[in-house]
XYZ file of C-alpha atoms in Angstrom:
602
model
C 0.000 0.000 0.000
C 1.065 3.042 -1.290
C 1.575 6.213 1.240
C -1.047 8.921 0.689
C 1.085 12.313 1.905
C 4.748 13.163 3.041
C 5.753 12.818 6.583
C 6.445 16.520 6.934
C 3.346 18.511 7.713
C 1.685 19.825 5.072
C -0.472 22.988 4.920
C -3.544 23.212 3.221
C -6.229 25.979 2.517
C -9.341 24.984 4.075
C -12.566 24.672 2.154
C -15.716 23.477 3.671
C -17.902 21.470 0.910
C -21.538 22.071 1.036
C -22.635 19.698 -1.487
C -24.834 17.196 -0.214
C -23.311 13.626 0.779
C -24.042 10.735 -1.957
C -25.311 7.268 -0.622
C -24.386 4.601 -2.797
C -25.779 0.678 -2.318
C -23.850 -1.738 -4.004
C -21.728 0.950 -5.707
C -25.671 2.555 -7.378
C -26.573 6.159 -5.561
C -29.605 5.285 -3.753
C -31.562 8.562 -3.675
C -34.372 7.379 -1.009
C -31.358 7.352 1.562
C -29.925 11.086 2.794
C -27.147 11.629 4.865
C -27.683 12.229 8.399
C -24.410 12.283 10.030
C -21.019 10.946 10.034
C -17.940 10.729 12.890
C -14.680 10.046 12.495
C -12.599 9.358 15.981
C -9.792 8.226 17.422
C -5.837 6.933 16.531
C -7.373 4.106 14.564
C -9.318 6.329 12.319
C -13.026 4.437 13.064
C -15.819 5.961 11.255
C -19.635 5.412 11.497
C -22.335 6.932 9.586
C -26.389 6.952 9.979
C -28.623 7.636 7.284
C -32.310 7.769 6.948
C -35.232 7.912 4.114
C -38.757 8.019 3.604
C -40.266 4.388 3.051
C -43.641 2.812 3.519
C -44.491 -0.651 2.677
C -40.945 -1.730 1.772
C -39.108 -0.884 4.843
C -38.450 -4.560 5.885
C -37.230 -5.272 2.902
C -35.281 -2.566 2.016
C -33.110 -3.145 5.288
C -32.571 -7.086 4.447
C -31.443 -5.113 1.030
C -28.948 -3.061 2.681
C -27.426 -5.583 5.616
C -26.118 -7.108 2.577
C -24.993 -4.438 0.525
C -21.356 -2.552 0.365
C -22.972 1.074 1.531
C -20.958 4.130 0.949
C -21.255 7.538 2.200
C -18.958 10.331 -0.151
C -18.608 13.623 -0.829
C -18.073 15.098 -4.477
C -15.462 17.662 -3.940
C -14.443 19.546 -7.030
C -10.387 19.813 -7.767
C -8.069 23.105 -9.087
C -8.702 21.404 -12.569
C -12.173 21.412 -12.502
C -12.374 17.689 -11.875
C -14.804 16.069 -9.437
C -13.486 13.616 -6.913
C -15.655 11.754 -4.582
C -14.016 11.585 -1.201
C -15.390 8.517 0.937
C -16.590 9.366 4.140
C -17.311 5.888 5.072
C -17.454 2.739 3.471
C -19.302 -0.511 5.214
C -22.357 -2.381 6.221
C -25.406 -1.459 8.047
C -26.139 -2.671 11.224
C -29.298 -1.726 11.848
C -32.503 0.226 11.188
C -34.626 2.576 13.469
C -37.499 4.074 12.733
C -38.494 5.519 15.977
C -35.309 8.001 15.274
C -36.820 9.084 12.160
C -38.327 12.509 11.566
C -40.760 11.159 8.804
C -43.611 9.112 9.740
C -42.656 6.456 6.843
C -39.157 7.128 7.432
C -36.160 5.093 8.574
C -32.897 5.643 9.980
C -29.905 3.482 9.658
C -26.837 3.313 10.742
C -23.614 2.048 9.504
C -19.742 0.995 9.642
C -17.070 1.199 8.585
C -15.525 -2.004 6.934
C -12.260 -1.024 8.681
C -14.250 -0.771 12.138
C -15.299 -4.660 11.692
C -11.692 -5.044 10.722
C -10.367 -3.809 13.773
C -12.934 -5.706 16.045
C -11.893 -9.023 14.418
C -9.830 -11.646 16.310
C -5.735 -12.037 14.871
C -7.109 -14.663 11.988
C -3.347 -16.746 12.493
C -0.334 -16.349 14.687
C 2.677 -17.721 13.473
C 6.263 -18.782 14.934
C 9.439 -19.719 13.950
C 10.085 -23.464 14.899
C 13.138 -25.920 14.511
C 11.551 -27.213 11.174
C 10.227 -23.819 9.741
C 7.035 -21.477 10.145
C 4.209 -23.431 13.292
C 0.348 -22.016 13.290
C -0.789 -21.137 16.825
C -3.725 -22.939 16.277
C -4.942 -21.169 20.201
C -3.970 -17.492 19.320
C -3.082 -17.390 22.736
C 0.649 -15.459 21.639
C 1.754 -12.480 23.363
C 4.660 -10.219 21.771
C 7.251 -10.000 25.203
C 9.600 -7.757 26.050
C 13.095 -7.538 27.588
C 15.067 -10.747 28.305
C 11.815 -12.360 27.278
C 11.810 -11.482 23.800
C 10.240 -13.383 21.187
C 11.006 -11.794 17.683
C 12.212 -14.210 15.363
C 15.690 -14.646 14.059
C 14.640 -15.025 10.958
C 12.372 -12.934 8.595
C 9.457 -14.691 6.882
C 7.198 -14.213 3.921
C 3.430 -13.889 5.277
C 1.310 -12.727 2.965
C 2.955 -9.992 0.644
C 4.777 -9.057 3.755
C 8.263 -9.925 4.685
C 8.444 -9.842 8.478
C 10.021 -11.400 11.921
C 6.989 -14.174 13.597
C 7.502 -15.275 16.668
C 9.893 -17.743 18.831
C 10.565 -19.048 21.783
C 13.940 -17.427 23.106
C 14.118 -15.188 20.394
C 14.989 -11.148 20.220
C 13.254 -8.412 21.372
C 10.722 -6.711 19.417
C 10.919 -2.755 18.507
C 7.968 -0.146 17.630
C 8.478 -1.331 13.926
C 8.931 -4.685 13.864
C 5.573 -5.123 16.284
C 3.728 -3.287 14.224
C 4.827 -4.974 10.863
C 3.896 -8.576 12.457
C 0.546 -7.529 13.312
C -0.368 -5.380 9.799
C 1.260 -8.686 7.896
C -0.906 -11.628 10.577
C -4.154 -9.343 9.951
C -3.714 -8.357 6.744
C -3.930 -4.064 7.322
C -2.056 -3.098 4.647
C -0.495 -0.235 6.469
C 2.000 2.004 5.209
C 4.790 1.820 7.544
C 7.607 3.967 5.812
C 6.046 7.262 7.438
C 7.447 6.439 10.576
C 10.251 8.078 11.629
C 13.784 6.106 11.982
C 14.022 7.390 15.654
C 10.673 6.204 16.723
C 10.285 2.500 15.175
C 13.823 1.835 16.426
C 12.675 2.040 20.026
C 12.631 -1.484 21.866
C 8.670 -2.067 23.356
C 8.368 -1.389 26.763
C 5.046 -3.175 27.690
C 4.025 -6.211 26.121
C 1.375 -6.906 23.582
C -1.236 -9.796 24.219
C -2.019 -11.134 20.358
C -5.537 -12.624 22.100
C -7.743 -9.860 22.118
C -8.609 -7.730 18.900
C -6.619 -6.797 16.011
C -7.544 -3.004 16.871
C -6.296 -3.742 20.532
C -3.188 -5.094 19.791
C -2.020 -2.186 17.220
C -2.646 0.370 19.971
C -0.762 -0.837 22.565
C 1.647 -0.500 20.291
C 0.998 2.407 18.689
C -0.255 5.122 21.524
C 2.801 4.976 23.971
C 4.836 6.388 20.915
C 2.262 8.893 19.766
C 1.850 7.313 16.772
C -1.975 6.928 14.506
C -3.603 5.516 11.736
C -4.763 8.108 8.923
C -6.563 6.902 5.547
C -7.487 7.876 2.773
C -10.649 6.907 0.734
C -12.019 7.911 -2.387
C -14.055 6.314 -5.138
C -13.126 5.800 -8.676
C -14.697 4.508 -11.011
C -17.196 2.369 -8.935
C -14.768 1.052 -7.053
C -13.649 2.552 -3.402
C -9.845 2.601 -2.940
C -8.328 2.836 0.376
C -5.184 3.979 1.540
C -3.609 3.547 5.317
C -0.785 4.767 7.075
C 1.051 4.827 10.265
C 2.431 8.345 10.969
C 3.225 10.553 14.192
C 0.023 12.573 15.758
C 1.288 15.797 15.735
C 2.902 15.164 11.566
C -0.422 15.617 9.979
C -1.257 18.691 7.565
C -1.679 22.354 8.776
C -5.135 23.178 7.811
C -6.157 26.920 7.316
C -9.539 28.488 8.647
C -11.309 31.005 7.540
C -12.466 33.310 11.051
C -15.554 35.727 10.666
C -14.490 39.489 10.297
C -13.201 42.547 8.451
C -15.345 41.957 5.006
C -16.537 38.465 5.858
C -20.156 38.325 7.870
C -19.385 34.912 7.912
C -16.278 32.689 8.217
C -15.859 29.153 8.346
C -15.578 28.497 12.447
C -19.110 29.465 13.178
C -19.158 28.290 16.853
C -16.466 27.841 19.394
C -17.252 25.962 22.582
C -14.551 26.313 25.456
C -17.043 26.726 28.182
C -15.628 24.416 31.195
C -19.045 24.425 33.037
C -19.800 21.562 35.192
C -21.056 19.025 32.421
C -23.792 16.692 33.113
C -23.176 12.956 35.128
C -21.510 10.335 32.835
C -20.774 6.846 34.176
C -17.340 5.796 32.882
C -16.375 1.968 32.445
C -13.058 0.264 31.223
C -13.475 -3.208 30.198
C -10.557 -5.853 29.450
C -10.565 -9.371 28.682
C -12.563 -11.851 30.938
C -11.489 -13.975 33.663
C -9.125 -16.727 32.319
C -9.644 -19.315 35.117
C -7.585 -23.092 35.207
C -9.155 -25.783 36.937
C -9.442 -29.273 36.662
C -12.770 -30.006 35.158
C -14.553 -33.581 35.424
C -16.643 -34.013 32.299
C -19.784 -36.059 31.390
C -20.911 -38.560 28.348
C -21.600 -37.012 24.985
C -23.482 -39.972 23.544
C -26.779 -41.253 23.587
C -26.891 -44.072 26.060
C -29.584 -45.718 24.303
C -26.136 -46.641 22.351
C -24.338 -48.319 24.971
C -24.279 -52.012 26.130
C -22.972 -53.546 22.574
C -20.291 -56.399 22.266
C -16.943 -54.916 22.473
C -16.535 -54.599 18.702
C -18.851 -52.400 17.896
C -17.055 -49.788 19.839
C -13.874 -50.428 17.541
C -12.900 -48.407 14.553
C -11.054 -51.409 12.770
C -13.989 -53.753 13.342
C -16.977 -52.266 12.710
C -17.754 -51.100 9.273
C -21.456 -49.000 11.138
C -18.865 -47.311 13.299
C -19.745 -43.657 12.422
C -23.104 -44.676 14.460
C -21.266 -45.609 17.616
C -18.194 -43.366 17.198
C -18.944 -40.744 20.020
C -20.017 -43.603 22.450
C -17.316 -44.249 25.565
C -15.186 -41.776 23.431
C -16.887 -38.131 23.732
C -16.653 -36.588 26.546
C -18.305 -33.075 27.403
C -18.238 -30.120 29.779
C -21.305 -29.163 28.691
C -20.827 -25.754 29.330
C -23.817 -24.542 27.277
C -26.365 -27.159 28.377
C -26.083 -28.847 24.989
C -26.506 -32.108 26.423
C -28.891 -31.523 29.208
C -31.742 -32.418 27.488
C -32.676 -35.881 25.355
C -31.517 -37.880 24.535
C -27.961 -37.237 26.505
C -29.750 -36.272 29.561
C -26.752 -35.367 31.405
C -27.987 -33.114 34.250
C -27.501 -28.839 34.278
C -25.170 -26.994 32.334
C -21.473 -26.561 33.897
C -21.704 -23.437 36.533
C -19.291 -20.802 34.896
C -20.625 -18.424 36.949
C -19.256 -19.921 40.323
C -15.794 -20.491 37.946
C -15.862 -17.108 36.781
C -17.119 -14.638 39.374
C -19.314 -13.690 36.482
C -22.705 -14.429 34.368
C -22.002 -16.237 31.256
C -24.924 -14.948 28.652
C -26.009 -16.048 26.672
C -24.763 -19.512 27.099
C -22.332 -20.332 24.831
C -19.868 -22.967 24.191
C -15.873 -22.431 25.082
C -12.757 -24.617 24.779
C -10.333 -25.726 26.869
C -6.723 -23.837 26.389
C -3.437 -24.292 27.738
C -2.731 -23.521 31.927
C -1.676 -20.749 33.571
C 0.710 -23.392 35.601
C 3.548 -23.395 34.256
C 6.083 -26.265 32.781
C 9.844 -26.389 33.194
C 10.476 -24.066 30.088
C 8.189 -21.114 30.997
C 4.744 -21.950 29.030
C 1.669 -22.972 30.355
C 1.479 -26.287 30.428
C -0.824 -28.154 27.667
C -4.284 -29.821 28.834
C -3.850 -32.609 31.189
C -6.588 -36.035 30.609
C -6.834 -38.199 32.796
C -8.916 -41.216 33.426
C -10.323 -43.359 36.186
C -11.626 -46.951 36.039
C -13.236 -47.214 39.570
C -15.275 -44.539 39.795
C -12.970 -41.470 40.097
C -11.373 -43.217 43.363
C -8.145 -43.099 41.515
C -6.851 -41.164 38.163
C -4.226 -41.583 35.755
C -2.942 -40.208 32.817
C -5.100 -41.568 29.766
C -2.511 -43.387 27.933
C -3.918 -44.130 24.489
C -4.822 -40.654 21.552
C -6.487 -37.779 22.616
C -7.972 -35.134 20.600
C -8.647 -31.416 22.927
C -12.105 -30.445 20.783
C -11.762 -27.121 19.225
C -15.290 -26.465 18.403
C -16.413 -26.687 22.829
C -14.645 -28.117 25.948
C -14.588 -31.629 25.188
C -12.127 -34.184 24.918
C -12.656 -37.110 22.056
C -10.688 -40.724 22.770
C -9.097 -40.925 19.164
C -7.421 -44.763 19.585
C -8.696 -47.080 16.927
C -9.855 -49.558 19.726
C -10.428 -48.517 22.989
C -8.146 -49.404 26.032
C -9.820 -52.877 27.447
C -9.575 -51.805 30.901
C -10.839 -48.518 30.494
C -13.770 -49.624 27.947
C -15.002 -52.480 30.872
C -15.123 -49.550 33.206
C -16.664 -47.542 30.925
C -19.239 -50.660 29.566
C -19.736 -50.942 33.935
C -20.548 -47.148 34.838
C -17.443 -46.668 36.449
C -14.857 -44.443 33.813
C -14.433 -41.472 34.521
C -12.622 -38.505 32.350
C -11.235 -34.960 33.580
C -8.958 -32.583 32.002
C -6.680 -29.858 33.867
C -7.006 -27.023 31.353
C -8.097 -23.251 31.681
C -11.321 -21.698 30.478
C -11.391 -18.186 28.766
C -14.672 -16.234 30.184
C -16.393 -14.267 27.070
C -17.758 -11.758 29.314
C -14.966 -8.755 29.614
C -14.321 -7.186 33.175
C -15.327 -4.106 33.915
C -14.963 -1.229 36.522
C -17.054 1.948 36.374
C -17.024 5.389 37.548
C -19.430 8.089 37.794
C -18.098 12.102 36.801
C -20.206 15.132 36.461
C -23.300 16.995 38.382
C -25.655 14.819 38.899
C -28.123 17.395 39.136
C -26.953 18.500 35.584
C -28.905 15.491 33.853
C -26.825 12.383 32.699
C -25.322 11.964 29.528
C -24.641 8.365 27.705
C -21.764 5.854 29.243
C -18.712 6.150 28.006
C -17.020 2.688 27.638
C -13.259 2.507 27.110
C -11.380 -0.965 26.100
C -8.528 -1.420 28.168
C -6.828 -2.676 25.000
C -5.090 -6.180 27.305
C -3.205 -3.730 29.283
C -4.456 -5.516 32.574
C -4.869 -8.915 33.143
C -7.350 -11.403 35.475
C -6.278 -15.257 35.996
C -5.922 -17.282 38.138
C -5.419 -20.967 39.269
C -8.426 -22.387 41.304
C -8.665 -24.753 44.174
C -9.831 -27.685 42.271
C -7.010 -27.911 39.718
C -4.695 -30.402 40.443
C -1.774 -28.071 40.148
C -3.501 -25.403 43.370
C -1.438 -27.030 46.045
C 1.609 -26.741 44.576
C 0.871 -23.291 42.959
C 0.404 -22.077 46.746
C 3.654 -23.776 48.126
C 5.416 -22.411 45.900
C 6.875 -25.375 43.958
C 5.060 -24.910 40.855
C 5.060 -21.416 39.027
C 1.524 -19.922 37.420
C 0.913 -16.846 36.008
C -1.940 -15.057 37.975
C -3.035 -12.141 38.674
C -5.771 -9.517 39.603
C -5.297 -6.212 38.011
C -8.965 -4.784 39.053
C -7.497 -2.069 41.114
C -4.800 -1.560 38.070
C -7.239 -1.037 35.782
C -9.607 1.345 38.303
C -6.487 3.820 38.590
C -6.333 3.694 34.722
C -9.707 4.329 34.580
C -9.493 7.419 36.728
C -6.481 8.681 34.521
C -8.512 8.439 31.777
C -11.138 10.585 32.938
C -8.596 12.710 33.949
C -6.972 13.222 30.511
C -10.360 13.590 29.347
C -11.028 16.683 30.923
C -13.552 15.733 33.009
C -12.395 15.579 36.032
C -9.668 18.004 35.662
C -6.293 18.337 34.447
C -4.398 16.666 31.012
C -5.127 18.014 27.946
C -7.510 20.956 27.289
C -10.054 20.349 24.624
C -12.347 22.235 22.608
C -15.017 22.592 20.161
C -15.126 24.413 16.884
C -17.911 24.266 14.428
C -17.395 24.699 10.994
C -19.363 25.227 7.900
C -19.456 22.354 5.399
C -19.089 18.770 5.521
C -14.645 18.806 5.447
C -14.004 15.648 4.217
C -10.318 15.883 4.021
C -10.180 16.598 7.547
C -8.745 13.760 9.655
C -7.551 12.940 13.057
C -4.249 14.058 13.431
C -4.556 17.163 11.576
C -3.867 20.757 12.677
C -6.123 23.551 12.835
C -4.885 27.544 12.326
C -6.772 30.515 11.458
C -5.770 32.933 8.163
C -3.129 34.710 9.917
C -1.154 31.903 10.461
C -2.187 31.766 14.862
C -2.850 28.559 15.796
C -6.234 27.245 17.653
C -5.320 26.878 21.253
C -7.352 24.040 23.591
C -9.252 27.157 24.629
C -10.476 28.354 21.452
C -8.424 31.245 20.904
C -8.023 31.562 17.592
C -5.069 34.387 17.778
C -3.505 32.812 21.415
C -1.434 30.273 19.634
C 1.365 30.816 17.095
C 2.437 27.860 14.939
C 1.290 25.072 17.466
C -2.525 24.859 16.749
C -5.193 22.446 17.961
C -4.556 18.703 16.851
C -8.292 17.262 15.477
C -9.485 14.784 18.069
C -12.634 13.575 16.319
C -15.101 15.062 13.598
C -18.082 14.808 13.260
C -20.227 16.306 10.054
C -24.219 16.608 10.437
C -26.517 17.519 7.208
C -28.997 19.619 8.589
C -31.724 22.271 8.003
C -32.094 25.922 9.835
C -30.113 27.916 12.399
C -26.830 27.091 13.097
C -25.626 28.996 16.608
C -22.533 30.298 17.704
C -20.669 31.338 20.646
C -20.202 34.865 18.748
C -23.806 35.693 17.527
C -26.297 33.300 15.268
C -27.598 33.299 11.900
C -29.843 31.799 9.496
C -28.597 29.322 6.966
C -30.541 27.939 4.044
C -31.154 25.088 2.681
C -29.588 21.691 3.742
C -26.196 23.023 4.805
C -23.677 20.312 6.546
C -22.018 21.399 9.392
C -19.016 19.895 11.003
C -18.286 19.584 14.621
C -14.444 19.250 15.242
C -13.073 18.558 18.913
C -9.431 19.894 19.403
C -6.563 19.433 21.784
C -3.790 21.038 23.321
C -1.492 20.397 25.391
């Protein structure tokens, strides 16, 4: 991928565009849909859109229409040359349809986003690592990118994708700002632009580590916010098609964009509104979330047949001698957690589902089913050691490891006895009602962790959560009492890695809401409102007025020289009627789009 502006900053003459944003289905402009509004937020770059139109009859079907449909939201912006180029404002799916939000009584409103969005939310699809025999697949994306005299950067440089990069390995180097990022663009397939970052920046060694378990959007800002480094595209469309381009480049590198202020000959400029007012703001509840609990125990686990199955001569139960043994294959071999309550009812019949709340500390909903993963004890080389089975012939009295082929499921926690004929001792037990199977293994909770705050008068009225991802910086395992690694785990002669980071994450919390302004201190931010939808204004941009004076954080339009206001977010709303401003209010006509841009400064 090809960069899409220098690394120097780069100042441009702003120009608000007031023509009205195009929605396109399936690459077709779909006039029955209007722009409503569109935001753009955040070192990543995520976008969302919502759009709305007047239907009557058709409304059900014209949203089945457009969950499958590419939907596009651009801007025609004419160039110096007279030539039209639409500028993408977002590009996805929609996820839904409302049309209690609507203005129209036959209308609907919809929102979208962006493709890159879902990108970002998606799980690594495939970790690899360097082994004695060439590239391994983590088939348990359970890889974390360590640091110091725990590196794991390859030795080597593979070809993964169209990407040439280190993977991982055990022992191996240590990774730097560069190198991190490259492995993660080349495993998810990004296609970022890398060669904007500066020498002096991607040589730096990471200092935290970067868990490759959670999202893909996750892991790239761990890596990329402790070095002040974003994600800026570019998107147009060109002939029908919707070309993207992505790069990695330093916050405060963007372009130096030029405003036009309101005065001398000009009744009105382009900043319409500034909002700096620092009035208590209404309550907000504030949560952080992380990854669930990851919990190892040792789990005993229950038949996945149907009995009505059991009881048959010996044979019948044996892959080499039974030609009908797909019909018997799960019998004596499968067994289940049943997590989900899959086999609760007929014809298994195998009592309630497993109680992951009492594992977790938490509600698992809806149920759903999980697998079992490596555990957090640890083996003589440093890594969690890999699901123990074990099996017992007399009723659970006494347990040993299963000696014959086990397969650990990968579709729920289960285990399935893989020998071609089953161990005689263990299938008489079994035959008897008295086998038992357990594994030692550690579950992965689905449901996130989460602490929460309140800020802001509460007599004020309360404004919508904000929820911020803790990105894996914290983490919550441990080793329970009923694995049978807990005893020596707590006298010290095994190792584990556990650990509780709720009050961790709590302070981060708090320092968050502190950088956010709302409880006071870190960066100042404002508001500026501008005429015209701006689609060639990004995050990481820089705002200045005419003279050449920056925009400070407290709106100041002439308090700043050469530093301006970096663009936090924007957000552009197509709207009719009177537009109002912390220096007076007028009338505007028509449908004119108005953007809402938050700054900082330090």
């Amino acid at each position: 991928m090809k960069a899409c502006a220098s690394v120097n900053a780069v100042e441009v003459s702003g120009a608000g565009v007031e023509s009205p944003a195009v929605v396109f289905v399936d690459g077709v402009p779909e006039e029955r849909l209007l722009a409503r509004w569109y935001q753009t937020a955040g070192p990543l770059d995520r976008r969302v859109a919502q759009v709305g139109g007047g239907f009557k009859a058709d409304r059900a079907l014209f949203l089945e229409r457009l969950s499958k449909a590419a939907v596009t939201l651009a801007v025609p912006s004419r160039l110096v040359d007279g030539q039209v180029r639409w500028v993408v404002l977002v590009h996805g799916q929609v996820l839904s349809g409302n049309a209690e939000l609507s203005d129209s009584r036959d209308g609907c409103v919809y929102e979208f986003v962006d493709s890159w969005n879902r990108l970002l939310d998606q799980k690594l699809p495939a970790i690899w690592w360097q082994g004695s025999s060439g590239l391994v697949h983590d088939a348990d994306r359970s890889a974390v990118l360590r640091v110091g005299a725990r590196g794991n950067r390859s030795t080597g440089v593979w070809s993964i994708g169209d990407e040439l990069v280190h993977v991982l390995q055990e022992n191996g180097q240590q990774w730097t700002v560069s190198t991190a990022l490259a492995v993660v663009n080349a495993f998810a397939g990004l296609g970022l632009f890398l060669g904007m970052i500066p020498h002096e920046i991607g040589r730096l060694m990471l200092s935290d580590s970067v868990d490759l378990r959670g999202s893909v959007g996750q892991a790239l800002l761990r890596i990329l916010e402790p070095h002040g480094l974003i994600v800026q595209r570019d998107i147009t469309r060109e002939s029908n098609r919707v070309i993207e381009r992505r790069a990695v480049r330093p916050e405060g590198s963007g372009r130096v964009i030029r405003l036009g202020w309101a005065g001398g000959d000009h009744t009105w400029g382009q900043v319409v509104g500034v909002d700096a007012d620092h009035r208590a703001k209404r309550s907000r509840q504030w949560v952080a979330r992380d990854e669930g609990w990851r919990v190892e125990s040792t789990f005993e686990l229950v038949h996945g047949w149907d009995p009505s199955l059991e009881g048959q001569a010996d044979s019948t139960y044996s892959k080499a001698d039974n030609p009908q043994f797909n019909t018997y294959a799960n019998v004596y071999r499968l067994w289940v957690l049943n997590e989900d309550g899959r086999f609760s009812g007929e014809p298994y019949n195998q009592g309630p589902a497993f109680d992951l709340e009492t594992l977790f500390g938490q509600a698992v909903a809806p149920a759903q089913p999980l697998r079992f993963l490596s555990n957090l004890t640890l083996d003589d080389t440093g890594s969690g050691k890999q699901p123990i089975v074990e099996a017992s012939t007399d009723n659970g009295m006494n347990w040993k490891v299963y000696p014959g082929l086990v397969e650990v499921r990968a579709d729920r926690a289960a285990v399935y006895l893989r020998d071609t004929v089953l161990d005689t001792e263990f299938l008489s037990a079994a035959q008897a009602g008295q086998a038992r199977v357990r594994v030692t293994a550690s579950l992965q909770s689905p449901e996130p962790v989460q602490v929460a705050r309140w800020s802001g008068n509460p007599f004020a009225g309360e404004q919508p959560a904000e929820v911020l991802d803790a990105g894996e910086a914290f983490s919550f395992r441990r080793v329970a009492s009923q694995s049978i690694h807990y005893a020596g785990v707590v006298n010290g002669t095994l190792d584990a890695e556990q650990a509780d980071d709720t009050n961790a994450m709590d302070h981060w919390l708090i320092n968050q809401m502190l950088l956010a302004d709302v409880a006071g201190g870190g960066q100042r931010r404002v508001g500026v409102t501008l005429i015209g939808s701006w689609p060639w204004l990004r995050v990481g941009d820089r705002l200045i007025n005419a003279s050449g004076a920056g925009v400070d954080g407290m709106g100041r339009a002439e308090a700043v020289g050469g530093g301006g206001g970096r663009v936090r977010s924007v957000r552009c709303t197509w709207s009719e009627g009177r537009v109002s401003s912390g220096r007076g209010q007028g009338r505007l006509s028509g449908c004119v789009p108005v953007t809402e841009v938050e700054l900082a400064h330090e």
